[in-house]
Amino acid sequence: MIILAIETSCDETAASLIEASERGIVVKSNIVSSQINIHRQYGGIVPEVAARAHIEKILPVLKQAIATSGIKHPESSIQLVTVTHGPGLVTSLLVGLETAKILSYVWQKPLMPINHLIGHIYACLASNSQFPILNFQFPAVCLVVSGGHTELVLMENHHQFKKIGQTLDDAAGECFDKVAKLLNIGYPGGPAIARYAKLSSIRNLVSSIQLPRPMINTKDYNFSFSGLKTAVLYKTRKLGKSPTRQYIPEICREVQQAIIDVLVAKTLRAARDFSAKTVILCGGVAANDELRGQLGQKLKTKNPKLHFLVPPKNLCTDNAAMIAVAAYFQYQHLSAKEKNKLKNNWQKIEPDPNLEII
Ligand code: KG4
Ligand code: ZN
């Protein structure tokens, strides 16, 4: 079936068409228009500015996704329209949602709402041209790490998700972004910190900086990152106006490693406790090379039989292909009656900024 997906939950306007069947998934087009350059001047996302940019971009992005998909008659070929309905910024979500509702109504297509975080999980199955289809082996433990969320999710099958842990304060991506802001090294913070951290390891600097690993030894699957940001703030303040040239690379390497150590420890614990067959790393922070490498390595050492899945880097950050793939798997598990009900969704679906996996 051919699926059209729209994603506008935060600061990326995205549309994608996929062709999915039991034989496999082909991403026909995947267009992402990022607002990073707009928000850079503010050092973070300004919701009103984001919503306005979505309004300007949604139609060009949609048209480009259709044009580059090679699909000639979208109104007859597309069988399902899908859209992110939460969590996210309400004014951003509304733009994608209203667009999807109009398409569903005008083209008379079923409309399926998708949870953004579940979309991130399915990004693992969205890399181009997979034949035969890649599938999860259950149970799967999913570490979803983005700018707004840090969660461990247990997935028993394609329609059974349970949140087993989450951050009690800042998300991991938020910690990267806030630390980068206070060090004044650029936006978004994750890639900026990763670049400086790499510089420090290339120079093989031996660091004297030590940061805490918050909650690393607690028996639950929760996280806390706000103390890490405060620790960086105090260390930086102490140096006054004259930090050494080595300071920025060293502190970046240490803060990145502190975040990774906690994420890896909790994921290993959850994988062991729930006898996971698959571990999935996803969300924007999953684009971090060190996190991908270190988690993969540790899992392999602990349990060589475990499958470790992580999306290609371009599918870690927000995109619509992941929403399309999630919709395909969710659709397969609906009864005929439930599928039929999707036709009236254009009248019903509302954005849910606080939508949760429970
Ligand atoms: O999933 P995403 O695109 O948006 C949300 O749903 O939040 O994630 C964005 C987050 C930002 O906090 C950004 O700093 C972080 O992902 N990020 C990274 C890297 N690339 C993006 N964090 C660490 N290392 C990276 N290479
Ligand atoms: Zn996201």
mmCIF file of N, CA and C in Angstrom, residues 183-277:
data_model
loop_
_atom_site.group_PDB
_atom_site.id
_atom_site.type_symbol
_atom_site.label_atom_id
_atom_site.label_comp_id
_atom_site.label_asym_id
_atom_site.label_seq_id
_atom_site.Cartn_x
_atom_site.Cartn_y
_atom_site.Cartn_z
ATOM 1 N N LEU A 183 27.697 27.195 27.202
ATOM 2 C CA LEU A 183 29.099 27.271 26.765
ATOM 3 C C LEU A 183 29.245 28.167 25.521
ATOM 4 N N ASN A 184 28.091 28.558 24.985
ATOM 5 C CA ASN A 184 28.054 29.429 23.806
ATOM 6 C C ASN A 184 28.764 28.805 22.593
ATOM 7 N N ILE A 185 28.451 27.544 22.315
ATOM 8 C CA ILE A 185 29.148 26.866 21.214
ATOM 9 C C ILE A 185 28.225 26.489 20.058
ATOM 10 N N GLY A 186 26.968 26.935 20.096
ATOM 11 C CA GLY A 186 26.124 26.715 18.909
ATOM 12 C C GLY A 186 24.846 25.961 19.190
ATOM 13 N N TYR A 187 23.991 25.934 18.166
ATOM 14 C CA TYR A 187 22.662 25.326 18.258
ATOM 15 C C TYR A 187 22.408 24.523 16.979
ATOM 16 N N PRO A 188 21.835 23.335 17.014
ATOM 17 C CA PRO A 188 21.458 22.576 18.208
ATOM 18 C C PRO A 188 22.684 22.035 18.939
ATOM 19 N N GLY A 189 22.516 21.830 20.238
ATOM 20 C CA GLY A 189 23.648 21.531 21.096
ATOM 21 C C GLY A 189 24.282 20.170 20.885
ATOM 22 N N GLY A 190 23.470 19.156 20.587
ATOM 23 C CA GLY A 190 23.992 17.789 20.462
ATOM 24 C C GLY A 190 25.146 17.691 19.469
ATOM 25 N N PRO A 191 24.914 18.077 18.210
ATOM 26 C CA PRO A 191 26.003 17.990 17.235
ATOM 27 C C PRO A 191 27.195 18.873 17.612
ATOM 28 N N ALA A 192 26.942 20.052 18.219
ATOM 29 C CA ALA A 192 28.041 20.961 18.602
ATOM 30 C C ALA A 192 28.909 20.311 19.676
ATOM 31 N N ILE A 193 28.271 19.738 20.689
ATOM 32 C CA ILE A 193 29.029 19.080 21.770
ATOM 33 C C ILE A 193 29.789 17.871 21.219
ATOM 34 N N ALA A 194 29.140 17.109 20.342
ATOM 35 C CA ALA A 194 29.803 15.929 19.761
ATOM 36 C C ALA A 194 31.067 16.338 18.987
ATOM 37 N N ARG A 195 31.003 17.456 18.278
ATOM 38 C CA ARG A 195 32.176 17.915 17.507
ATOM 39 C C ARG A 195 33.330 18.258 18.441
ATOM 40 N N TYR A 196 33.049 19.028 19.505
ATOM 41 C CA TYR A 196 34.116 19.388 20.454
ATOM 42 C C TYR A 196 34.646 18.161 21.186
ATOM 43 N N ALA A 197 33.743 17.236 21.528
ATOM 44 C CA ALA A 197 34.165 16.022 22.249
ATOM 45 C C ALA A 197 35.135 15.225 21.379
ATOM 46 N N LYS A 198 34.855 15.198 20.082
ATOM 47 C CA LYS A 198 35.720 14.454 19.157
ATOM 48 C C LYS A 198 37.104 15.095 19.093
ATOM 49 N N LEU A 199 37.106 16.416 19.078
ATOM 50 C CA LEU A 199 38.366 17.165 19.061
ATOM 51 C C LEU A 199 39.212 16.773 20.263
ATOM 52 N N SER A 200 38.577 16.664 21.422
ATOM 53 C CA SER A 200 39.277 16.314 22.647
ATOM 54 C C SER A 200 39.839 14.901 22.555
ATOM 55 N N SER A 201 39.059 13.959 21.992
ATOM 56 C CA SER A 201 39.603 12.592 21.930
ATOM 57 C C SER A 201 40.670 12.467 20.852
ATOM 58 N N ILE A 202 40.560 13.254 19.749
ATOM 59 C CA ILE A 202 41.614 13.210 18.719
ATOM 60 C C ILE A 202 42.929 13.716 19.312
ATOM 61 N N ARG A 203 42.831 14.793 20.094
ATOM 62 C CA ARG A 203 44.045 15.342 20.717
ATOM 63 C C ARG A 203 44.517 14.477 21.881
ATOM 64 N N ASN A 204 43.691 13.480 22.218
ATOM 65 C CA ASN A 204 44.010 12.572 23.309
ATOM 66 C C ASN A 204 44.287 13.296 24.623
ATOM 67 N N LEU A 205 43.476 14.293 24.894
ATOM 68 C CA LEU A 205 43.657 15.066 26.116
ATOM 69 C C LEU A 205 43.215 14.230 27.312
ATOM 70 N N VAL A 206 44.022 14.262 28.360
ATOM 71 C CA VAL A 206 43.603 13.579 29.580
ATOM 72 C C VAL A 206 42.860 14.618 30.414
ATOM 73 N N SER A 207 41.586 14.332 30.670
ATOM 74 C CA SER A 207 40.769 15.357 31.303
ATOM 75 C C SER A 207 40.799 15.245 32.818
ATOM 76 N N SER A 208 40.835 16.414 33.445
ATOM 77 C CA SER A 208 40.759 16.426 34.911
ATOM 78 C C SER A 208 39.324 16.720 35.349
ATOM 79 N N ILE A 209 38.444 16.960 34.354
ATOM 80 C CA ILE A 209 37.067 17.317 34.702
ATOM 81 C C ILE A 209 36.255 16.048 34.965
ATOM 82 N N GLN A 210 35.544 16.058 36.071
ATOM 83 C CA GLN A 210 34.656 14.925 36.362
ATOM 84 C C GLN A 210 33.264 15.420 36.670
ATOM 85 N N LEU A 211 32.289 14.891 35.972
ATOM 86 C CA LEU A 211 30.898 15.263 36.200
ATOM 87 C C LEU A 211 30.147 14.071 36.791
ATOM 88 N N PRO A 212 29.028 14.333 37.490
ATOM 89 C CA PRO A 212 28.267 13.219 38.064
ATOM 90 C C PRO A 212 27.571 12.383 36.995
ATOM 91 N N ARG A 213 27.205 11.152 37.331
ATOM 92 C CA ARG A 213 26.379 10.284 36.463
ATOM 93 C C ARG A 213 25.041 10.125 37.198
ATOM 94 N N PRO A 214 24.114 11.102 37.035
ATOM 95 C CA PRO A 214 22.913 11.094 37.883
ATOM 96 C C PRO A 214 22.083 9.825 37.733
ATOM 97 N N MET A 215 21.696 9.257 38.858
ATOM 98 C CA MET A 215 20.787 8.101 38.961
ATOM 99 C C MET A 215 21.326 6.822 38.335
ATOM 100 N N ILE A 216 22.635 6.779 38.077
ATOM 101 C CA ILE A 216 23.161 5.603 37.360
ATOM 102 C C ILE A 216 22.958 4.306 38.152
ATOM 103 N N ASN A 217 22.953 4.408 39.476
ATOM 104 C CA ASN A 217 22.839 3.179 40.276
ATOM 105 C C ASN A 217 21.446 2.903 40.829
ATOM 106 N N THR A 218 20.457 3.726 40.498
ATOM 107 C CA THR A 218 19.112 3.455 41.022
ATOM 108 C C THR A 218 18.542 2.227 40.314
ATOM 109 N N LYS A 219 17.679 1.518 41.009
ATOM 110 C CA LYS A 219 17.198 0.232 40.483
ATOM 111 C C LYS A 219 16.072 0.382 39.452
ATOM 112 N N ASP A 220 15.600 1.612 39.282
ATOM 113 C CA ASP A 220 14.506 1.827 38.316
ATOM 114 C C ASP A 220 15.094 2.097 36.923
ATOM 115 N N TYR A 221 14.233 2.520 36.004
ATOM 116 C CA TYR A 221 14.689 2.798 34.629
ATOM 117 C C TYR A 221 14.528 4.288 34.318
ATOM 118 N N ASN A 222 14.567 5.105 35.378
ATOM 119 C CA ASN A 222 14.388 6.551 35.190
ATOM 120 C C ASN A 222 15.724 7.268 35.043
ATOM 121 N N PHE A 223 15.634 8.506 34.586
ATOM 122 C CA PHE A 223 16.817 9.331 34.341
ATOM 123 C C PHE A 223 16.614 10.708 34.976
ATOM 124 N N SER A 224 17.731 11.441 35.108
ATOM 125 C CA SER A 224 17.655 12.845 35.518
ATOM 126 C C SER A 224 18.880 13.535 34.940
ATOM 127 N N PHE A 225 18.674 14.588 34.172
ATOM 128 C CA PHE A 225 19.814 15.252 33.534
ATOM 129 C C PHE A 225 19.988 16.716 33.931
ATOM 130 N N SER A 226 19.049 17.261 34.733
ATOM 131 C CA SER A 226 19.162 18.700 34.983
ATOM 132 C C SER A 226 20.353 19.027 35.886
ATOM 133 N N GLY A 227 20.721 18.087 36.779
ATOM 134 C CA GLY A 227 21.859 18.327 37.667
ATOM 135 C C GLY A 227 23.178 18.408 36.901
ATOM 136 N N LEU A 228 23.236 17.672 35.809
ATOM 137 C CA LEU A 228 24.442 17.655 34.975
ATOM 138 C C LEU A 228 24.675 19.036 34.365
ATOM 139 N N LYS A 229 23.604 19.623 33.887
ATOM 140 C CA LYS A 229 23.681 20.972 33.304
ATOM 141 C C LYS A 229 24.136 21.977 34.382
ATOM 142 N N THR A 230 23.587 21.832 35.601
ATOM 143 C CA THR A 230 23.951 22.758 36.687
ATOM 144 C C THR A 230 25.419 22.571 37.066
ATOM 145 N N ALA A 231 25.886 21.315 37.069
ATOM 146 C CA ALA A 231 27.298 21.049 37.397
ATOM 147 C C ALA A 231 28.211 21.739 36.382
ATOM 148 N N VAL A 232 27.827 21.687 35.097
ATOM 149 C CA VAL A 232 28.634 22.355 34.056
ATOM 150 C C VAL A 232 28.609 23.874 34.293
ATOM 151 N N LEU A 233 27.439 24.379 34.654
ATOM 152 C CA LEU A 233 27.302 25.822 34.899
ATOM 153 C C LEU A 233 28.260 26.273 36.003
ATOM 154 N N TYR A 234 28.291 25.544 37.137
ATOM 155 C CA TYR A 234 29.152 25.937 38.251
ATOM 156 C C TYR A 234 30.628 25.839 37.880
ATOM 157 N N LYS A 235 30.986 24.759 37.185
ATOM 158 C CA LYS A 235 32.400 24.590 36.800
ATOM 159 C C LYS A 235 32.834 25.725 35.876
ATOM 160 N N THR A 236 31.955 26.101 34.968
ATOM 161 C CA THR A 236 32.295 27.130 33.981
ATOM 162 C C THR A 236 32.389 28.495 34.665
ATOM 163 N N ARG A 237 31.457 28.757 35.587
ATOM 164 C CA ARG A 237 31.464 30.036 36.330
ATOM 165 C C ARG A 237 32.753 30.212 37.123
ATOM 166 N N LYS A 238 33.200 29.104 37.722
ATOM 167 C CA LYS A 238 34.406 29.139 38.558
ATOM 168 C C LYS A 238 35.621 29.619 37.768
ATOM 169 N N LEU A 239 35.626 29.284 36.476
ATOM 170 C CA LEU A 239 36.776 29.646 35.647
ATOM 171 C C LEU A 239 36.781 31.123 35.281
ATOM 172 N N GLY A 240 35.669 31.796 35.538
ATOM 173 C CA GLY A 240 35.563 33.219 35.215
ATOM 174 C C GLY A 240 35.645 33.427 33.724
ATOM 175 N N LYS A 241 36.337 34.503 33.335
ATOM 176 C CA LYS A 241 36.356 34.852 31.906
ATOM 177 C C LYS A 241 37.500 34.201 31.153
ATOM 178 N N SER A 242 38.321 33.401 31.876
ATOM 179 C CA SER A 242 39.507 32.910 31.171
ATOM 180 C C SER A 242 39.650 31.390 31.216
ATOM 181 N N PRO A 243 38.681 30.661 30.635
ATOM 182 C CA PRO A 243 38.886 29.210 30.556
ATOM 183 C C PRO A 243 40.030 28.906 29.581
ATOM 184 N N THR A 244 40.751 27.817 29.840
ATOM 185 C CA THR A 244 41.854 27.471 28.937
ATOM 186 C C THR A 244 41.291 27.004 27.603
ATOM 187 N N ARG A 245 42.130 26.923 26.581
ATOM 188 C CA ARG A 245 41.684 26.488 25.244
ATOM 189 C C ARG A 245 41.177 25.050 25.274
ATOM 190 N N GLN A 246 41.730 24.306 26.245
ATOM 191 C CA GLN A 246 41.327 22.903 26.335
ATOM 192 C C GLN A 246 39.959 22.711 26.988
ATOM 193 N N TYR A 247 39.517 23.746 27.714
ATOM 194 C CA TYR A 247 38.336 23.556 28.566
ATOM 195 C C TYR A 247 37.099 23.115 27.785
ATOM 196 N N ILE A 248 36.779 23.817 26.711
ATOM 197 C CA ILE A 248 35.531 23.509 25.984
ATOM 198 C C ILE A 248 35.549 22.064 25.450
ATOM 199 N N PRO A 249 36.607 21.650 24.704
ATOM 200 C CA PRO A 249 36.611 20.246 24.257
ATOM 201 C C PRO A 249 36.534 19.246 25.412
ATOM 202 N N GLU A 250 37.245 19.542 26.504
ATOM 203 C CA GLU A 250 37.251 18.595 27.637
ATOM 204 C C GLU A 250 35.889 18.474 28.305
ATOM 205 N N ILE A 251 35.245 19.619 28.549
ATOM 206 C CA ILE A 251 33.951 19.553 29.239
ATOM 207 C C ILE A 251 32.900 18.924 28.315
ATOM 208 N N CYS A 252 33.030 19.172 27.012
ATOM 209 C CA CYS A 252 32.078 18.565 26.064
ATOM 210 C C CYS A 252 32.227 17.042 26.061
ATOM 211 N N ARG A 253 33.467 16.597 26.072
ATOM 212 C CA ARG A 253 33.702 15.146 26.076
ATOM 213 C C ARG A 253 33.145 14.508 27.349
ATOM 214 N N GLU A 254 33.374 15.198 28.473
ATOM 215 C CA GLU A 254 32.915 14.650 29.756
ATOM 216 C C GLU A 254 31.385 14.670 29.873
ATOM 217 N N VAL A 255 30.744 15.752 29.412
ATOM 218 C CA VAL A 255 29.284 15.803 29.538
ATOM 219 C C VAL A 255 28.653 14.767 28.602
ATOM 220 N N GLN A 256 29.216 14.626 27.408
ATOM 221 C CA GLN A 256 28.703 13.611 26.479
ATOM 222 C C GLN A 256 28.861 12.217 27.090
ATOM 223 N N GLN A 257 30.047 11.967 27.702
ATOM 224 C CA GLN A 257 30.285 10.638 28.271
ATOM 225 C C GLN A 257 29.379 10.378 29.470
ATOM 226 N N ALA A 258 29.119 11.421 30.274
ATOM 227 C CA ALA A 258 28.238 11.250 31.443
ATOM 228 C C ALA A 258 26.836 10.865 30.970
ATOM 229 N N ILE A 259 26.344 11.547 29.942
ATOM 230 C CA ILE A 259 25.006 11.235 29.414
ATOM 231 C C ILE A 259 24.988 9.805 28.865
ATOM 232 N N ILE A 260 26.019 9.448 28.106
ATOM 233 C CA ILE A 260 26.076 8.107 27.503
ATOM 234 C C ILE A 260 26.133 7.029 28.593
ATOM 235 N N ASP A 261 26.974 7.252 29.609
ATOM 236 C CA ASP A 261 27.120 6.236 30.667
ATOM 237 C C ASP A 261 25.768 5.904 31.297
ATOM 238 N N VAL A 262 24.974 6.953 31.586
ATOM 239 C CA VAL A 262 23.683 6.719 32.235
ATOM 240 C C VAL A 262 22.712 6.033 31.262
ATOM 241 N N LEU A 263 22.657 6.517 30.032
ATOM 242 C CA LEU A 263 21.739 5.914 29.046
ATOM 243 C C LEU A 263 22.076 4.435 28.826
ATOM 244 N N VAL A 264 23.372 4.146 28.712
ATOM 245 C CA VAL A 264 23.798 2.765 28.448
ATOM 246 C C VAL A 264 23.483 1.870 29.655
ATOM 247 N N ALA A 265 23.802 2.349 30.864
ATOM 248 C CA ALA A 265 23.584 1.528 32.071
ATOM 249 C C ALA A 265 22.109 1.156 32.228
ATOM 250 N N LYS A 266 21.238 2.143 32.045
ATOM 251 C CA LYS A 266 19.803 1.877 32.247
ATOM 252 C C LYS A 266 19.239 0.991 31.137
ATOM 253 N N THR A 267 19.735 1.169 29.939
ATOM 254 C CA THR A 267 19.242 0.341 28.822
ATOM 255 C C THR A 267 19.684 -1.113 28.999
ATOM 256 N N LEU A 268 20.931 -1.300 29.429
ATOM 257 C CA LEU A 268 21.420 -2.669 29.677
ATOM 258 C C LEU A 268 20.596 -3.340 30.772
ATOM 259 N N ARG A 269 20.292 -2.563 31.821
ATOM 260 C CA ARG A 269 19.507 -3.129 32.925
ATOM 261 C C ARG A 269 18.117 -3.544 32.439
ATOM 262 N N ALA A 270 17.476 -2.662 31.650
ATOM 263 C CA ALA A 270 16.129 -2.972 31.158
ATOM 264 C C ALA A 270 16.166 -4.179 30.214
ATOM 265 N N ALA A 271 17.178 -4.243 29.353
ATOM 266 C CA ALA A 271 17.281 -5.362 28.403
ATOM 267 C C ALA A 271 17.410 -6.681 29.163
ATOM 268 N N ARG A 272 18.210 -6.646 30.224
ATOM 269 C CA ARG A 272 18.396 -7.868 31.036
ATOM 270 C C ARG A 272 17.102 -8.230 31.766
ATOM 271 N N ASP A 273 16.517 -7.254 32.468
ATOM 272 C CA ASP A 273 15.347 -7.533 33.310
ATOM 273 C C ASP A 273 14.139 -8.005 32.503
ATOM 274 N N PHE A 274 13.990 -7.500 31.264
ATOM 275 C CA PHE A 274 12.816 -7.872 30.471
ATOM 276 C C PHE A 274 13.140 -8.931 29.412
ATOM 277 N N SER A 275 14.320 -9.542 29.523
ATOM 278 C CA SER A 275 14.769 -10.578 28.575
ATOM 279 C C SER A 275 14.530 -10.155 27.127
ATOM 280 N N ALA A 276 15.008 -8.948 26.820
ATOM 281 C CA ALA A 276 14.784 -8.393 25.476
ATOM 282 C C ALA A 276 15.503 -9.211 24.419
ATOM 283 N N LYS A 277 14.844 -9.348 23.254
ATOM 284 C CA LYS A 277 15.509 -9.969 22.102
ATOM 285 C C LYS A 277 16.066 -8.885 21.181
#
